[in-house]
Every structure is written in C-alpha cells, then in structure tokens.
Amino acid sequence: MLTKRIIPCLDVKDGRVVKGIQFVNIIDAGDPVELAKLYDEQGADELVFLDISASNEKRNVIIDVVNQVAAELAIPFTVGGGINSLEDIKKVLRAGADKVSLNTAAVKNPDLITLGAQYFGSQCIVVAIDARYDESLGSWRVYTNGGQRSTGWEVIDWAKEAVRRGAGEILLTSMDRDGEKSGFHIQLTKKVRDAVSVPVIASGGAGSADHFYEVFTEADADAALAASIFHYKETSIEAVKDELNKQGVNVR
Amino acid sequence: MIGIIDYGMGNLHSVQNALRRLGVDYFLSEKKEELAAADALLLPGVGAFKDAMHALKENGMDTFIRESVQAGKPLLGICLGMQLLFEESEENGLTDGLNLLPGRVVRFPGIEYKVPHMGWNQLIVKQPGSPLLQNLSSDYVYFVHSYFVKTDDQNVLIATSDYHEEVPAIVGKDHIFGAQFHPEKSSTAGVEILKNFANYVERRKADATV
C-alpha cells in the first residue's frame, strides 16, 4: 500500500530559505540547495519550494534555484509562489520541478488550473489553499496573496472546484495553525479529505511526531508538510518516520 | 553509452540528472541515426499513450525501436515509456503499442480509492535474480499513474506493487525492461535500478566483444 508522505517545505525569498510565524516575522533559515540535499538524505518523500519573493525581478532567482536543486535531488519536488501563467508553469517544469503549486493565481484565474492540467497533466498541478476559520460565518474561508486577502470562497467549495478543473493534489494550509506548532488542523483536513478525490497534503501547525500521527490517523491525510521543525532541527524526518513506524503508520 | 529517446513526451530533465549523478554516459536525441550508435535505449514518457504512440510513429521511431531490440540492444522504458512496450492500451480508445511484451494497459477501476496511484509504494520481488534488482528487495519507489498493465504472462513480472490491483512495477523479457514508477524520482532505490541497468548494458557490451 501507499505510504503516508512527509514533505519538508522551503519558503524561499530572494534565493534563501526563510520562515515566518503566521506568515509574518520572517527570518533566515539557510541555503535551499543544502537543505534540499539534507532532506533527501534524511528520507523526505518529496520537497516543496514556495517562492515568497516580493518582486517579479527577484522571482527569477527561483528558476536558478530550481535548476540547482533538481540537479541534486532524486525525489519529487513542487515549486509554488508567483506562478501566474502557463508560461510560468512551463518555465518551472523546464527548470526541473515535477509539480507546480498554484494559489493566488488559481483563485484569480481558475482557467489556469484547467489549462495547466490539460497541457501538463493533473499529476503536476497542485492547488494550494490557505484556509482561515471565520467565526461569524462558521466556516473556513480561502485567503490569497500570502494570507493577506480574503476571497469569497468557502474552503470545501473551492477545493471541489479546483479538483473538478483538474488539480491533482490539494495542499491545504491552516493559517490559524501556521507556525504555532500546536498540531495540524484535524477537523479542517478531514473535511477537505472527505470532499475531494485527490490526495490532500496537510500543512500548518506541525510541532512534533505526534502531530503527524494525528493527522494521518484521525484526518487520513495523504501527506503532511512542515517547515520550521525540520529547519531548526527540533526533530528530523528520520525521527518522525521512526515514531510513525512504531505506531503502525505505513511510511517509507 | 545510453541513448535517451527524445520524442517530445515528458520531462527528460530528471532522468538526465540521475544518469549524470551516477556518472553514466548518455546522450539525448530525437534522431534515429544518432540513437543507432547507442549501446542501449531509454524510453521515458509522461502523458497520454495515444499521443506518445503517434509521436513515435511520426518519424518511424516505433520501427527503429523494434528493430534495435530485435538486433539485441537493451531497452528500458520508464512510466508511460514502460506501458508503450506492451500490445495495446485502453487510454482514450484502444491504441496499439510497440508490442514487445504481452499485455494490455488498462485504467484502475478506482471505485473506492484514489486514482492516480500516486506516491511511494513497496516493490514485491518476483524475480530476485533479475539484473535490475541487484541490491534491492522490498524497497519503496515513487509511482504516478492512472493506467496499469494487465498481463497473463507471469514471466514478464520482475517486481510488482499492490494498489488494490497487482500493479506490474518492473517488467522484462530478455534484454527488454520497463519500470512503471519513476526510478529517477525514487531516491536511493531508484538510483540503484538505473545503475543496475547501466551495469547490465556494460556487461552485455563486454560479452559481445569477447
């Protein structure tokens, strides 16, 4: 049977890996190529790169980084951030990425999902959803622009629409949990997992191996993504997998 | 020297990176004359079966591959490239394949489970003596596919994997091989398989010159 995947995520700004808490207070966390190699050696099942550079000019740096990382990696890797057109998708895939992650651009222009899936195949189109709970509405809403802009979409509706258009995977981030290390959002993840027919990657809130166990067993997530706990060596991918293995979760 | 067949289907980047890291000599070409000089052929591929066969037929690459194999040249098909080795595929209407191995490419029924079969799955070794399986056993490898091979000939199954169906993972007959998963994306296990193929090619070449 398929294993549950552990995916380290590198937020890359102007060619360096950075990490913020709840999308702000950004600090430097290392060289992307070095970290990518380290994670591959530690048994990462996949890697995600999110380019959070502020300007288009600086964004071109990511193509070089993708190229360098692709030359070193023997596991699948996804690149997201600032991908707005079919041309952008092509550039990133040409540079050696296996998948692209679409977020703001997909909400603004859902045809990008449809066309991307048609041209390059669903397997390389990941739709990233940043979700925040809205107390007054009693539901999770979709945010874009690095979590700054609220959209009219309800998370489940948007996830379904993205899959209908050809998304091959959903990368679901709980903004409420991002950087908090208090655990993945089980309820949110489960809701989306039950609503769509494609793999769901849970993101936001990883603080310990137990949190991975919870999201795999309670929400049945297909994969779980984390950044800071790996970057700052609070735990390693190996340690998380050992723990999951002991508890009977199928990992590589 | 391994010749990678470039017929416009899929990402050739990662296969090249993997071979380069291994220090295996390779070249990429869309020309039969150039590929004819290779000691072995590698047929990659991502996308739809019908489009791929169409692309191969356009310039007679299908005939070239069949003739090369008949002349004893080793061949490794990866992912869609592996499926193309079989008789036919159901994808987008029945399409003939290269017909080098017996079997048909069918879609996962996927009623109670997710399609594509995507992620890391374990190899179930059927032929431990295969040259492709040196130093490997129940390793995990990375799959992404919605169609899989059904065959009545157990002899072509070198290793399988279990995803609600018995999924042929590594297939082969004589000097023809195929991998349904992506060895170039399968970390150390995948690297080992590519290395095994390269070593096999070298051994065959050495034997031929003796």
Short mmCIF file of C-alpha atoms in Angstrom, two decimals:
data_model
loop_
_atom_site.label_atom_id
_atom_site.label_comp_id
_atom_site.label_asym_id
_atom_site.label_seq_id
_atom_site.Cartn_x
_atom_site.Cartn_y
_atom_site.Cartn_z
CA MET A 1 0.00 0.00 0.00
CA LEU A 2 0.94 3.61 -0.43
CA THR A 3 2.88 5.20 2.36
CA LYS A 4 1.99 8.43 4.10
CA ARG A 5 4.30 11.13 2.81
CA ILE A 6 6.39 13.55 4.88
CA ILE A 7 7.13 16.72 2.96
CA PRO A 8 9.51 19.42 4.16
CA CYS A 9 8.67 22.83 2.78
CA LEU A 10 11.19 25.51 1.99
CA ASP A 11 9.91 29.06 1.85
CA VAL A 12 12.40 30.75 -0.46
CA LYS A 13 12.87 34.51 -0.54
CA ASP A 14 15.39 36.06 -2.95
CA GLY A 15 17.16 32.71 -3.16
CA ARG A 16 17.36 31.98 0.61
CA VAL A 17 15.20 29.76 2.80
CA VAL A 18 13.19 31.76 5.34
CA LYS A 19 10.46 31.03 7.85
CA GLY A 20 7.83 33.25 9.43
CA ILE A 21 5.16 32.78 12.06
CA GLN A 22 1.59 33.16 10.83
CA PHE A 23 3.01 34.45 7.56
CA VAL A 24 4.94 37.38 9.14
CA ASN A 25 8.21 37.93 11.13
CA ILE A 26 10.39 36.35 8.50
CA ILE A 27 13.88 35.10 9.44
CA ASP A 28 16.69 33.37 7.52
CA ALA A 29 16.86 29.58 7.72
CA GLY A 30 19.56 28.58 5.25
CA ASP A 31 20.64 27.70 1.72
CA PRO A 32 17.94 25.96 -0.35
CA VAL A 33 20.25 23.55 -2.17
CA GLU A 34 21.96 22.43 1.04
CA LEU A 35 18.66 21.95 2.85
CA ALA A 36 17.14 20.09 -0.10
CA LYS A 37 20.07 17.65 -0.13
CA LEU A 38 19.90 17.18 3.61
CA TYR A 39 16.18 16.39 3.49
CA ASP A 40 16.60 13.95 0.62
CA GLU A 41 19.27 12.11 2.62
CA GLN A 42 17.05 12.10 5.72
CA GLY A 43 14.29 10.35 3.82
CA ALA A 44 11.94 13.16 2.77
CA ASP A 45 9.31 11.75 0.41
CA GLU A 46 9.02 14.95 -1.53
CA LEU A 47 10.04 18.59 -1.30
CA VAL A 48 8.03 21.77 -1.68
CA PHE A 49 9.53 25.13 -2.56
CA LEU A 50 7.43 28.22 -2.10
CA ASP A 51 8.87 31.38 -3.59
CA ILE A 52 7.82 34.28 -1.41
CA SER A 53 10.00 36.92 -3.10
CA ALA A 54 8.36 40.32 -3.16
CA SER A 55 9.03 41.32 -6.76
CA ASN A 56 8.94 39.64 -10.13
CA GLU A 57 12.52 40.65 -10.70
CA LYS A 58 13.74 38.76 -7.66
CA ARG A 59 11.41 35.94 -8.53
CA ASN A 60 13.55 34.91 -11.48
CA VAL A 61 16.11 33.77 -8.92
CA ILE A 62 13.85 30.81 -8.21
CA ILE A 63 14.45 29.36 -11.68
CA ASP A 64 18.18 29.13 -10.91
CA VAL A 65 17.47 27.64 -7.51
CA VAL A 66 15.08 25.07 -9.03
CA ASN A 67 17.74 24.15 -11.55
CA GLN A 68 20.38 23.67 -8.86
CA VAL A 69 18.08 21.70 -6.62
CA ALA A 70 16.87 19.46 -9.47
CA ALA A 71 20.46 18.54 -10.22
CA GLU A 72 20.90 17.24 -6.66
CA LEU A 73 17.54 15.69 -5.85
CA ALA A 74 16.20 12.21 -6.55
CA ILE A 75 12.74 12.75 -5.07
CA PRO A 76 9.75 14.62 -6.50
CA PHE A 77 9.61 18.33 -5.93
CA THR A 78 6.98 21.01 -6.21
CA VAL A 79 7.50 24.70 -6.77
CA GLY A 80 4.99 27.40 -5.96
CA GLY A 81 4.75 31.14 -5.45
CA GLY A 82 4.18 33.73 -8.13
CA ILE A 83 3.16 31.28 -10.81
CA ASN A 84 0.59 33.21 -12.83
CA SER A 85 0.51 31.79 -16.33
CA LEU A 86 1.02 28.70 -18.45
CA GLU A 87 4.35 30.23 -19.41
CA ASP A 88 5.37 30.40 -15.73
CA ILE A 89 4.35 26.75 -15.24
CA LYS A 90 6.39 25.72 -18.25
CA LYS A 91 9.46 27.64 -17.03
CA VAL A 92 9.40 26.00 -13.63
CA LEU A 93 8.83 22.49 -15.03
CA ARG A 94 11.60 23.05 -17.59
CA ALA A 95 13.94 24.05 -14.78
CA GLY A 96 13.38 20.61 -13.26
CA ALA A 97 10.36 20.84 -10.96
CA ASP A 98 7.94 17.89 -11.09
CA LYS A 99 4.87 19.81 -9.98
CA VAL A 100 3.76 23.39 -9.56
CA SER A 101 1.66 24.73 -6.74
CA LEU A 102 -0.94 27.35 -7.67
CA ASN A 103 -2.53 29.56 -5.05
CA THR A 104 -3.48 33.21 -5.63
CA ALA A 105 -3.37 32.88 -9.42
CA ALA A 106 -5.70 29.87 -9.33
CA VAL A 107 -8.35 31.82 -7.40
CA LYS A 108 -7.98 34.86 -9.63
CA ASN A 109 -7.98 32.83 -12.81
CA PRO A 110 -9.33 29.30 -12.30
CA ASP A 111 -8.79 28.56 -16.00
CA LEU A 112 -5.11 28.31 -15.17
CA ILE A 113 -5.87 25.05 -13.33
CA THR A 114 -7.87 23.72 -16.27
CA LEU A 115 -5.29 24.67 -18.87
CA GLY A 116 -2.35 23.62 -16.71
CA ALA A 117 -3.89 20.17 -16.23
CA GLN A 118 -4.65 19.89 -19.94
CA TYR A 119 -1.18 20.87 -21.09
CA PHE A 120 0.99 19.30 -18.43
CA GLY A 121 -1.24 16.69 -16.79
CA SER A 122 -3.12 16.76 -13.48
CA GLN A 123 -0.24 14.99 -11.76
CA CYS A 124 1.82 18.18 -11.86
CA ILE A 125 -0.88 20.67 -10.85
CA VAL A 126 -1.14 21.17 -7.10
CA VAL A 127 -3.66 23.71 -5.84
CA ALA A 128 -2.59 25.32 -2.56
CA ILE A 129 -5.34 26.61 -0.32
CA ASP A 130 -4.69 28.92 2.63
CA ALA A 131 -7.61 28.50 4.98
CA ARG A 132 -8.69 30.56 7.97
CA TYR A 133 -11.73 29.99 10.15
CA ASP A 134 -14.34 32.72 10.10
CA GLU A 135 -16.24 32.78 13.39
CA SER A 136 -19.10 34.91 12.13
CA LEU A 137 -19.70 32.71 9.08
CA GLY A 138 -18.95 29.48 10.94
CA SER A 139 -16.79 28.13 8.12
CA TRP A 140 -13.28 28.11 6.69
CA ARG A 141 -12.57 30.73 4.06
CA VAL A 142 -9.91 30.86 1.36
CA TYR A 143 -7.22 33.54 1.59
CA THR A 144 -4.76 34.58 -1.09
CA ASN A 145 -1.78 36.89 -1.51
CA GLY A 146 0.22 35.18 1.21
CA GLY A 147 -2.78 35.08 3.50
CA GLN A 148 -3.48 38.79 3.26
CA ARG A 149 -6.55 38.86 1.07
CA SER A 150 -9.86 37.29 1.87
CA THR A 151 -11.76 35.77 -1.05
CA GLY A 152 -15.40 34.92 -1.45
CA TRP A 153 -14.64 31.20 -1.43
CA GLU A 154 -15.56 28.71 1.21
CA VAL A 155 -12.71 26.17 1.50
CA ILE A 156 -14.65 22.98 0.68
CA ASP A 157 -16.33 24.59 -2.33
CA TRP A 158 -13.04 25.86 -3.66
CA ALA A 159 -11.28 22.53 -3.13
CA LYS A 160 -14.02 20.75 -5.09
CA GLU A 161 -13.91 23.33 -7.85
CA ALA A 162 -10.11 23.05 -8.11
CA VAL A 163 -10.33 19.26 -8.43
CA ARG A 164 -13.18 19.50 -10.93
CA ARG A 165 -10.87 21.68 -13.03
CA GLY A 166 -8.04 19.17 -12.90
CA ALA A 167 -5.99 19.76 -9.74
CA GLY A 168 -4.05 16.58 -9.00
CA GLU A 169 -3.47 17.36 -5.32
CA ILE A 170 -4.60 19.84 -2.69
CA LEU A 171 -2.04 21.45 -0.42
CA LEU A 172 -4.14 22.65 2.49
CA THR A 173 -2.65 25.14 4.95
CA SER A 174 -4.41 26.13 8.13
CA MET A 175 -3.42 29.75 8.65
CA ASP A 176 -4.72 29.55 12.20
CA ARG A 177 -2.14 26.89 12.95
CA ASP A 178 0.75 28.04 10.76
CA GLY A 179 3.95 28.37 12.79
CA GLU A 180 2.12 27.65 16.06
CA LYS A 181 3.45 24.10 16.49
CA SER A 182 0.25 23.07 18.22
CA GLY A 183 -0.66 20.38 15.68
CA PHE A 184 -2.27 20.17 12.26
CA HIS A 185 -5.89 21.20 11.94
CA ILE A 186 -7.57 17.78 12.05
CA GLN A 187 -11.14 18.89 11.50
CA LEU A 188 -10.32 21.09 8.53
CA THR A 189 -8.08 18.46 6.94
CA LYS A 190 -10.67 15.72 7.36
CA LYS A 191 -13.40 17.86 5.83
CA VAL A 192 -11.36 18.55 2.73
CA ARG A 193 -10.05 14.97 2.58
CA ASP A 194 -13.62 13.66 2.56
CA ALA A 195 -14.75 16.19 -0.04
CA VAL A 196 -12.22 15.51 -2.79
CA SER A 197 -10.95 12.51 -4.72
CA VAL A 198 -7.31 13.60 -4.95
CA PRO A 199 -4.55 13.43 -2.32
CA VAL A 200 -4.63 16.08 0.40
CA ILE A 201 -1.41 17.41 1.92
CA ALA A 202 -1.98 18.83 5.39
CA SER A 203 0.06 21.88 6.32
CA GLY A 204 0.40 24.32 9.18
CA GLY A 205 1.00 23.53 12.82
CA ALA A 206 3.47 20.64 12.89
CA GLY A 207 5.36 20.67 16.19
CA SER A 208 6.11 17.03 16.95
CA ALA A 209 5.94 13.48 15.57
CA ASP A 210 2.64 13.02 17.40
CA HIS A 211 1.08 15.72 15.27
CA PHE A 212 1.92 13.76 12.13
CA TYR A 213 0.42 10.64 13.70
CA GLU A 214 -2.80 12.52 14.46
CA VAL A 215 -3.24 13.99 11.01
CA PHE A 216 -2.57 10.64 9.31
CA THR A 217 -4.79 8.53 11.55
CA GLU A 218 -7.55 10.96 12.51
CA ALA A 219 -7.86 13.04 9.32
CA ASP A 220 -6.48 10.39 6.93
CA ALA A 221 -4.28 12.99 5.22
CA ASP A 222 -2.23 11.53 2.36
CA ALA A 223 0.78 13.63 3.21
CA ALA A 224 1.86 16.19 5.76
CA LEU A 225 4.07 19.19 5.25
CA ALA A 226 6.26 21.03 7.72
CA ALA A 227 8.97 23.64 7.64
CA SER A 228 10.39 25.11 10.82
CA ILE A 229 10.57 21.96 12.95
CA PHE A 230 12.86 20.47 10.32
CA HIS A 231 14.84 23.63 9.50
CA TYR A 232 15.68 24.29 13.13
CA LYS A 233 16.42 20.61 13.75
CA GLU A 234 13.84 20.36 16.52
CA THR A 235 13.26 16.94 15.06
CA SER A 236 14.32 15.17 11.88
CA ILE A 237 12.39 13.42 9.16
CA GLU A 238 14.01 10.18 10.26
CA ALA A 239 12.84 10.66 13.84
CA VAL A 240 9.29 11.45 12.74
CA LYS A 241 9.22 8.38 10.49
CA ASP A 242 10.65 6.12 13.21
CA GLU A 243 7.92 7.25 15.55
CA LEU A 244 5.18 6.77 12.93
CA ASN A 245 6.54 3.35 12.09
CA LYS A 246 6.43 2.33 15.77
CA GLN A 247 2.83 3.42 15.95
CA GLY A 248 1.90 1.39 12.89
CA VAL A 249 1.64 4.12 10.27
CA ASN A 250 2.99 2.98 6.91
CA VAL A 251 5.95 5.17 5.95
CA ARG A 252 8.90 4.69 3.64
CA MET B 1 26.56 4.84 -23.86
CA ILE B 2 22.81 5.07 -23.25
CA GLY B 3 20.69 6.90 -25.81
CA ILE B 4 17.62 8.65 -24.36
CA ILE B 5 14.85 8.81 -26.94
CA ASP B 6 13.52 12.37 -27.16
CA TYR B 7 10.11 12.26 -28.83
CA GLY B 8 8.55 15.27 -27.15
CA MET B 9 6.77 13.39 -24.36
CA GLY B 10 7.56 14.43 -20.86
CA ASN B 11 10.23 15.67 -18.58
CA LEU B 12 13.65 14.40 -19.58
CA HIS B 13 15.37 16.58 -17.06
CA SER B 14 15.25 14.26 -14.09
CA VAL B 15 16.35 11.15 -15.98
CA GLN B 16 19.37 13.04 -17.28
CA ASN B 17 20.18 14.41 -13.84
CA ALA B 18 20.01 10.92 -12.36
CA LEU B 19 22.31 9.42 -15.01
CA ARG B 20 24.73 12.33 -14.68
CA ARG B 21 24.92 11.90 -10.91
CA LEU B 22 25.65 8.19 -11.46
CA GLY B 23 28.43 9.02 -13.89
CA VAL B 24 26.72 7.02 -16.66
CA ASP B 25 27.45 8.12 -20.21
CA TYR B 26 24.28 9.13 -22.02
CA PHE B 27 23.01 11.37 -24.74
CA LEU B 28 19.62 12.70 -25.70
CA SER B 29 18.42 12.54 -29.28
CA GLU B 30 15.36 12.59 -31.49
CA LYS B 31 17.35 11.22 -34.45
CA LYS B 32 17.37 7.52 -35.30
CA GLU B 33 20.83 7.75 -36.90
CA GLU B 34 22.29 9.11 -33.66
CA LEU B 35 20.41 6.71 -31.42
CA ALA B 36 21.58 3.80 -33.57
CA ALA B 37 25.08 4.38 -32.18
CA ALA B 38 23.94 3.87 -28.56
CA ASP B 39 24.65 0.64 -26.64
CA ALA B 40 21.18 0.77 -25.14
CA LEU B 41 17.99 2.81 -25.43
CA LEU B 42 15.97 4.53 -22.74
CA LEU B 43 12.35 5.38 -23.47
CA PRO B 44 10.94 7.90 -20.98
CA GLY B 45 7.47 9.36 -21.14
CA VAL B 46 4.78 11.29 -19.31
CA GLY B 47 1.36 11.94 -20.80
CA ALA B 48 -1.16 10.02 -22.86
CA PHE B 49 -0.48 6.68 -24.58
CA LYS B 50 -2.16 7.65 -27.83
CA ASP B 51 -0.18 10.90 -28.21
CA ALA B 52 3.03 9.07 -27.40
CA MET B 53 2.47 6.32 -29.99
CA HIS B 54 1.51 8.97 -32.51
CA ALA B 55 4.76 10.84 -31.82
CA LEU B 56 6.81 7.64 -32.11
CA LYS B 57 5.16 6.66 -35.39
CA GLU B 58 5.54 10.07 -36.96
CA ASN B 59 9.18 9.57 -37.88
CA GLY B 60 9.37 5.79 -37.74
CA MET B 61 10.81 5.73 -34.22
CA ASP B 62 8.49 2.81 -33.38
CA THR B 63 10.03 0.66 -36.13
CA PHE B 64 13.50 1.81 -35.14
CA ILE B 65 12.92 0.73 -31.51
CA ARG B 66 11.56 -2.68 -32.57
CA GLU B 67 14.46 -3.28 -34.95
CA SER B 68 17.05 -2.19 -32.38
CA VAL B 69 15.59 -4.57 -29.81
CA GLN B 70 15.49 -7.41 -32.35
CA ALA B 71 19.16 -6.75 -33.03
CA GLY B 72 19.84 -7.32 -29.33
CA LYS B 73 20.01 -3.77 -27.99
CA PRO B 74 18.84 -3.39 -24.36
CA LEU B 75 15.85 -1.12 -23.79
CA LEU B 76 14.45 0.44 -20.63
CA GLY B 77 11.03 2.08 -20.70
CA ILE B 78 10.04 4.37 -17.82
CA CYS B 79 6.47 5.13 -16.71
CA LEU B 80 4.50 5.75 -19.93
CA GLY B 81 7.60 4.50 -21.75
CA MET B 82 7.11 1.16 -19.97
CA GLN B 83 3.44 0.97 -20.91
CA LEU B 84 4.33 1.59 -24.56
CA LEU B 85 6.28 -1.70 -24.59
CA PHE B 86 3.01 -3.67 -24.39
CA GLU B 87 0.47 -4.75 -27.01
CA GLU B 88 -2.20 -2.12 -26.56
CA SER B 89 -3.76 0.47 -24.27
CA GLU B 90 -7.35 1.37 -23.42
CA GLU B 91 -6.43 5.02 -22.78
CA ASN B 92 -8.61 7.32 -24.97
CA GLY B 93 -9.77 4.43 -27.14
CA LEU B 94 -7.82 1.29 -27.97
CA THR B 95 -4.33 2.08 -29.31
CA ASP B 96 -1.62 -0.35 -30.42
CA GLY B 97 1.66 -0.21 -28.51
CA LEU B 98 5.14 -1.35 -29.50
CA ASN B 99 4.10 -4.95 -28.91
CA LEU B 100 7.40 -6.06 -27.38
CA LEU B 101 5.80 -7.56 -24.27
CA PRO B 102 2.46 -9.35 -23.84
CA GLY B 103 -0.24 -7.41 -22.04
CA ARG B 104 -2.72 -4.59 -22.15
CA VAL B 105 -2.72 -1.20 -20.44
CA VAL B 106 -5.97 -0.60 -18.52
CA ARG B 107 -7.32 2.04 -16.15
CA PHE B 108 -7.52 1.49 -12.40
CA PRO B 109 -11.20 0.87 -11.67
CA GLY B 110 -10.80 3.20 -8.64
CA ILE B 111 -14.28 2.95 -7.20
CA GLU B 112 -13.32 3.05 -3.54
CA TYR B 113 -9.87 4.52 -3.83
CA LYS B 114 -7.93 7.36 -5.38
CA VAL B 115 -6.69 7.41 -8.94
CA PRO B 116 -3.91 8.15 -9.91
CA HIS B 117 -1.85 5.72 -7.92
CA MET B 118 0.43 8.44 -6.60
CA GLY B 119 3.17 8.21 -4.04
CA TRP B 120 5.63 5.74 -2.57
CA ASN B 121 4.78 2.06 -2.75
CA GLN B 122 6.69 -1.10 -1.99
CA LEU B 123 8.20 -3.49 -4.51
CA ILE B 124 7.15 -7.12 -4.29
CA VAL B 125 10.00 -9.05 -5.86
CA LYS B 126 9.01 -11.82 -8.29
CA GLN B 127 12.37 -12.49 -9.90
CA PRO B 128 15.12 -11.85 -7.36
CA GLY B 129 17.77 -12.87 -9.88
CA SER B 130 16.89 -10.10 -12.36
CA PRO B 131 19.85 -7.89 -13.26
CA LEU B 132 17.67 -4.87 -12.46
CA LEU B 133 17.11 -5.97 -8.87
CA GLN B 134 20.71 -6.30 -7.69
CA ASN B 135 20.98 -4.90 -4.12
CA LEU B 136 17.23 -4.35 -3.94
CA SER B 137 14.43 -6.16 -2.16
CA SER B 138 11.21 -4.71 -0.76
CA ASP B 139 12.23 -1.13 -1.43
CA TYR B 140 9.83 1.79 -1.82
CA VAL B 141 9.62 3.57 -5.16
CA TYR B 142 7.64 6.57 -6.44
CA PHE B 143 4.61 5.99 -8.69
CA VAL B 144 2.32 8.40 -10.56
CA HIS B 145 -0.07 6.72 -12.98
CA SER B 146 -3.75 6.16 -13.70
CA TYR B 147 -3.32 3.20 -16.04
CA PHE B 148 -1.52 -0.06 -15.33
CA VAL B 149 -0.52 -3.20 -17.20
CA LYS B 150 -2.59 -6.37 -17.13
CA THR B 151 -0.78 -9.41 -18.41
CA ASP B 152 -1.41 -13.17 -18.44
CA ASP B 153 2.29 -13.84 -18.74
CA GLN B 154 3.72 -14.06 -15.22
CA ASN B 155 7.20 -14.43 -16.71
CA VAL B 156 7.40 -10.74 -17.58
CA LEU B 157 6.78 -9.67 -13.97
CA ILE B 158 10.11 -8.91 -12.30
CA ALA B 159 8.53 -6.99 -9.43
CA THR B 160 5.00 -5.86 -8.68
CA SER B 161 3.36 -3.50 -6.23
CA ASP B 162 -0.01 -3.62 -4.52
CA TYR B 163 -2.54 -0.86 -5.12
CA HIS B 164 -5.92 -2.56 -4.97
CA GLU B 165 -4.66 -4.44 -8.04
CA GLU B 166 -1.45 -6.28 -8.72
CA VAL B 167 0.50 -3.49 -10.38
CA PRO B 168 3.42 -4.56 -12.58
CA ALA B 169 6.25 -2.36 -11.30
CA ILE B 170 9.31 -3.75 -13.06
CA VAL B 171 8.74 -5.85 -16.17
CA GLY B 172 11.09 -7.50 -18.59
CA LYS B 173 11.89 -10.22 -21.05
CA ASP B 174 15.41 -10.94 -22.30
CA HIS B 175 17.03 -7.52 -22.75
CA ILE B 176 13.77 -5.51 -22.70
CA PHE B 177 12.90 -3.81 -19.39
CA GLY B 178 10.33 -1.41 -18.09
CA ALA B 179 9.61 0.43 -14.82
CA GLN B 180 6.12 1.72 -14.13
CA PHE B 181 7.38 4.01 -11.37
CA HIS B 182 9.95 6.79 -11.74
CA PRO B 183 13.38 5.43 -10.78
CA GLU B 184 14.82 8.90 -11.26
CA LYS B 185 12.47 10.16 -8.53
CA SER B 186 12.75 7.14 -6.24
CA SER B 187 15.70 8.22 -4.13
CA THR B 188 18.40 5.61 -3.47
CA ALA B 189 16.33 2.61 -4.62
CA GLY B 190 15.66 4.28 -7.96
CA VAL B 191 19.29 5.22 -8.39
CA GLU B 192 20.18 1.55 -7.78
CA ILE B 193 17.83 0.40 -10.55
CA LEU B 194 19.29 2.86 -13.06
CA LYS B 195 22.78 1.79 -12.01
CA ASN B 196 21.80 -1.87 -12.45
CA PHE B 197 20.54 -1.16 -15.95
CA ALA B 198 23.74 0.73 -16.83
CA ASN B 199 25.86 -2.15 -15.46
CA TYR B 200 23.80 -4.67 -17.39
CA VAL B 201 24.39 -2.70 -20.58
CA GLU B 202 28.13 -2.62 -19.90
CA ARG B 203 28.28 -6.37 -19.19
CA ARG B 204 26.37 -7.17 -22.37
CA LYS B 205 28.68 -4.97 -24.36
CA ALA B 206 31.74 -6.67 -22.84
CA ASP B 207 30.30 -10.13 -23.54
CA ALA B 208 29.62 -9.18 -27.15
CA THR B 209 33.20 -8.08 -27.76
CA VAL B 210 34.75 -11.24 -26.26
#
